[in-house]
mmCIF file of C-alpha atoms and ligand atoms in Angstrom:
data_model
loop_
_atom_site.group_PDB
_atom_site.id
_atom_site.type_symbol
_atom_site.label_atom_id
_atom_site.label_comp_id
_atom_site.label_asym_id
_atom_site.label_seq_id
_atom_site.Cartn_x
_atom_site.Cartn_y
_atom_site.Cartn_z
ATOM 1 C CA UNK A 1426 29.475 52.125 59.125
ATOM 2 C CA UNK A 1427 30.796 53.455 55.844
ATOM 3 C CA UNK A 1428 31.348 57.169 55.993
ATOM 4 C CA UNK A 1429 32.506 58.368 52.596
ATOM 5 C CA UNK A 1430 33.450 61.969 53.150
ATOM 6 C CA UNK A 1431 34.767 62.423 56.662
ATOM 7 C CA UNK A 1432 38.308 61.267 56.064
ATOM 8 C CA UNK A 1433 41.232 63.577 55.794
ATOM 9 C CA UNK A 1434 44.198 62.524 53.659
ATOM 10 C CA UNK A 1435 47.028 61.693 56.092
ATOM 11 C CA UNK A 1436 49.688 64.297 56.957
ATOM 12 C CA UNK A 1437 52.086 62.619 54.627
ATOM 13 C CA UNK A 1438 50.531 62.183 51.213
ATOM 14 C CA UNK A 1439 53.216 59.654 50.315
ATOM 15 C CA UNK A 1440 52.120 56.047 50.100
ATOM 16 C CA UNK A 1441 53.669 53.071 51.861
ATOM 17 C CA UNK A 1442 55.153 50.520 49.438
ATOM 18 C CA UNK A 1443 52.773 47.559 49.803
ATOM 19 C CA UNK A 1444 55.337 44.746 49.385
ATOM 20 C CA UNK A 1445 58.326 45.281 51.653
ATOM 21 C CA UNK A 1446 60.965 43.255 49.822
ATOM 22 C CA UNK A 1447 59.614 43.272 46.297
ATOM 23 C CA UNK A 1448 60.184 46.452 44.318
ATOM 24 C CA UNK A 1449 60.515 45.285 40.725
ATOM 25 C CA UNK A 1450 57.670 46.366 38.479
ATOM 26 C CA UNK A 1451 56.874 43.956 35.661
ATOM 27 C CA UNK A 1452 54.210 46.120 34.042
ATOM 28 C CA UNK A 1453 53.807 49.877 34.367
ATOM 29 C CA UNK A 1454 50.735 52.076 34.303
ATOM 30 C CA UNK A 1455 49.400 53.027 30.864
ATOM 31 C CA UNK A 1456 49.318 51.608 27.366
ATOM 32 C CA UNK A 1457 50.662 48.081 26.852
ATOM 33 C CA UNK A 1458 50.078 45.012 24.724
ATOM 34 C CA UNK A 1459 47.593 42.742 26.442
ATOM 35 C CA UNK A 1460 49.446 39.896 28.206
ATOM 36 C CA UNK A 1461 46.501 37.528 28.533
ATOM 37 C CA UNK A 1462 42.963 37.147 27.290
ATOM 38 C CA UNK A 1463 40.638 39.740 28.836
ATOM 39 C CA UNK A 1464 43.493 41.734 30.391
ATOM 40 C CA UNK A 1465 43.183 45.389 29.515
ATOM 41 C CA UNK A 1466 45.527 46.920 26.931
ATOM 42 C CA UNK A 1467 45.438 50.082 29.011
ATOM 43 C CA UNK A 1468 47.024 48.994 32.251
ATOM 44 C CA UNK A 1469 45.242 50.734 35.114
ATOM 45 C CA UNK A 1470 47.868 50.012 37.736
ATOM 46 C CA UNK A 1471 51.328 48.561 38.273
ATOM 47 C CA UNK A 1472 52.276 44.895 38.574
ATOM 48 C CA UNK A 1473 54.748 43.796 41.249
ATOM 49 C CA UNK A 1474 55.727 40.101 41.042
ATOM 50 C CA UNK A 1475 56.047 38.303 44.384
ATOM 51 C CA UNK A 1476 55.557 34.755 45.639
ATOM 52 C CA UNK A 1477 52.136 33.679 46.911
ATOM 53 C CA UNK A 1478 51.873 34.380 50.621
ATOM 54 C CA UNK A 1479 53.987 37.554 50.539
ATOM 55 C CA UNK A 1480 52.493 40.067 52.965
ATOM 56 C CA UNK A 1481 50.688 43.083 51.514
ATOM 57 C CA UNK A 1482 50.510 46.307 53.541
ATOM 58 C CA UNK A 1483 48.081 49.190 53.108
ATOM 59 C CA UNK A 1484 49.645 51.927 50.974
ATOM 60 C CA UNK A 1485 47.366 54.463 52.626
ATOM 61 C CA UNK A 1486 44.936 54.483 55.501
ATOM 62 C CA UNK A 1487 41.186 54.355 54.943
ATOM 63 C CA UNK A 1488 38.086 52.241 54.995
ATOM 64 C CA UNK A 1489 38.017 48.831 53.326
ATOM 65 C CA UNK A 1490 35.211 49.035 50.787
ATOM 66 C CA UNK A 1491 35.869 45.818 48.830
ATOM 67 C CA UNK A 1492 37.213 42.437 49.917
ATOM 68 C CA UNK A 1493 35.952 39.874 47.438
ATOM 69 C CA UNK A 1494 36.470 38.206 44.051
ATOM 70 C CA UNK A 1495 36.009 40.973 41.520
ATOM 71 C CA UNK A 1496 36.239 40.126 37.799
ATOM 72 C CA UNK A 1497 39.583 40.646 36.085
ATOM 73 C CA UNK A 1498 41.205 41.747 39.351
ATOM 74 C CA UNK A 1499 40.470 38.381 40.918
ATOM 75 C CA UNK A 1500 40.476 38.500 44.699
ATOM 76 C CA UNK A 1501 40.566 42.230 45.353
ATOM 77 C CA UNK A 1502 40.807 44.596 48.289
ATOM 78 C CA UNK A 1503 39.917 48.257 47.843
ATOM 79 C CA UNK A 1504 40.545 50.938 50.439
ATOM 80 C CA UNK A 1505 38.867 54.339 50.297
ATOM 81 C CA UNK A 1506 40.248 57.540 51.741
ATOM 82 C CA UNK A 1507 38.057 60.472 50.752
ATOM 83 C CA UNK A 1508 37.954 60.491 46.953
ATOM 84 C CA UNK A 1509 41.071 58.320 46.602
ATOM 85 C CA UNK A 1510 40.769 54.539 46.196
ATOM 86 C CA UNK A 1511 43.657 52.093 46.308
ATOM 87 C CA UNK A 1512 43.077 48.571 45.005
ATOM 88 C CA UNK A 1513 45.101 45.407 45.581
ATOM 89 C CA UNK A 1514 44.299 42.691 43.042
ATOM 90 C CA UNK A 1515 45.072 38.960 42.648
ATOM 91 C CA UNK A 1516 45.413 38.647 46.438
ATOM 92 C CA UNK A 1517 44.826 35.629 48.644
ATOM 93 C CA UNK A 1518 41.237 34.346 48.781
ATOM 94 C CA UNK A 1519 41.669 34.117 52.565
ATOM 95 C CA UNK A 1520 40.566 37.678 53.241
ATOM 96 C CA UNK A 1521 41.826 39.059 56.563
ATOM 97 C CA UNK A 1522 40.074 42.434 56.345
ATOM 98 C CA UNK A 1523 36.382 43.070 55.781
ATOM 99 C CA UNK A 1524 34.399 45.907 54.236
ATOM 100 C CA UNK A 1525 33.742 48.692 56.744
ATOM 101 C CA UNK A 1526 36.978 48.165 58.657
ATOM 102 C CA UNK A 1527 39.401 51.082 59.026
ATOM 103 C CA UNK A 1528 43.053 50.284 58.299
ATOM 104 C CA UNK A 1529 46.171 52.323 58.938
ATOM 105 C CA UNK A 1530 48.839 53.007 56.367
ATOM 106 C CA UNK A 1531 51.377 50.182 56.673
ATOM 107 C CA UNK A 1532 48.897 47.752 58.236
ATOM 108 C CA UNK A 1533 48.947 44.144 57.048
ATOM 109 C CA UNK A 1534 45.844 43.706 54.882
ATOM 110 C CA UNK A 1535 46.435 40.586 52.776
ATOM 111 C CA UNK A 1536 48.912 38.289 51.056
ATOM 112 C CA UNK A 1537 49.801 37.832 47.416
ATOM 113 C CA UNK A 1538 47.433 35.210 46.066
ATOM 114 C CA UNK A 1539 48.079 32.030 44.131
ATOM 115 C CA UNK A 1540 47.734 31.900 40.352
ATOM 116 C CA UNK A 1541 44.737 29.578 40.634
ATOM 117 C CA UNK A 1542 41.719 30.081 42.890
ATOM 118 C CA UNK A 1543 38.710 27.884 43.352
ATOM 119 C CA UNK A 1544 35.194 28.345 44.688
ATOM 120 C CA UNK A 1545 34.188 31.486 42.792
ATOM 121 C CA UNK A 1546 31.430 30.374 40.391
ATOM 122 C CA UNK A 1547 31.334 33.795 38.670
ATOM 123 C CA UNK A 1548 35.036 33.540 37.722
ATOM 124 C CA UNK A 1549 35.371 33.269 33.929
ATOM 125 C CA UNK A 1550 39.173 33.378 33.860
ATOM 126 C CA UNK A 1551 41.072 30.176 33.040
ATOM 127 C CA UNK A 1552 44.666 29.180 32.398
ATOM 128 C CA UNK A 1553 45.844 27.004 29.501
ATOM 129 C CA UNK A 1554 44.936 23.899 31.485
ATOM 130 C CA UNK A 1555 41.387 25.102 32.028
ATOM 131 C CA UNK A 1556 41.891 25.810 35.720
ATOM 132 C CA UNK A 1557 40.321 28.965 37.162
ATOM 133 C CA UNK A 1558 42.824 31.788 37.661
ATOM 134 C CA UNK A 1559 42.858 34.592 40.208
ATOM 135 C CA UNK A 1560 41.350 37.050 37.700
ATOM 136 C CA UNK A 1561 43.204 37.990 34.516
ATOM 137 C CA UNK A 1562 46.668 36.897 35.559
ATOM 138 C CA UNK A 1563 49.495 34.749 34.251
ATOM 139 C CA UNK A 1564 51.266 34.288 37.585
ATOM 140 C CA UNK A 1565 51.447 35.500 41.181
ATOM 141 C CA UNK A 1566 51.845 39.259 41.504
ATOM 142 C CA UNK A 1567 50.228 42.260 43.110
ATOM 143 C CA UNK A 1568 48.326 44.557 40.775
ATOM 144 C CA UNK A 1569 48.184 47.887 42.602
ATOM 145 C CA UNK A 1570 45.869 50.617 41.330
ATOM 146 C CA UNK A 1571 44.952 54.129 42.435
ATOM 147 C CA UNK A 1572 41.915 56.069 41.341
ATOM 148 C CA UNK A 1573 40.322 59.363 42.129
ATOM 149 C CA UNK A 1574 36.599 58.921 41.596
ATOM 150 C CA UNK A 1575 36.539 57.019 38.308
ATOM 151 C CA UNK A 1576 39.889 58.227 37.010
ATOM 152 C CA UNK A 1577 42.839 55.863 37.310
ATOM 153 C CA UNK A 1578 46.114 57.513 38.260
ATOM 154 C CA UNK A 1579 49.729 56.405 37.969
ATOM 155 C CA UNK A 1580 50.487 54.798 41.349
ATOM 156 C CA UNK A 1581 54.156 55.746 41.073
ATOM 157 C CA UNK A 1582 53.174 59.397 41.455
ATOM 158 C CA UNK A 1583 52.196 58.629 45.061
ATOM 159 C CA UNK A 1584 55.458 57.163 46.350
HETATM 160 ZN ZN1 ZN B 1789 48.143 44.569 36.434
#
């Protein structure tokens, strides 16, 4: 079941901060100098550093549409609510939600992933030692992105 249009944005349009105790942003939305090979110079989300294993909670309710390794985002979860998509990148490869599942705002959906992940043959990202990394990343953090259709929005506008 993957209804795409029958969801109503929740009463409160404000998002839930996805990492309870970690609020520092190491990289903001928008133009930046690229921190690592392949990482975009236009940053399509915000980066929140946190140790691997830190719980990640859904910023908004919706249907999980992605829970897999996904290119530069590494292990990625995407939640859809109408035309709004929230993505959580560089998360743990031990996915605890699956595509098609409905999650509530504030529900535990994942943990911050390790810098290195193994077992994804399509992963082209490597660190200086040649070990595969969790997408385009230099260390454990949550990359949180919001888009409307194909347009990326500043996540901080939603909190
Ligand atoms: Zn990022």
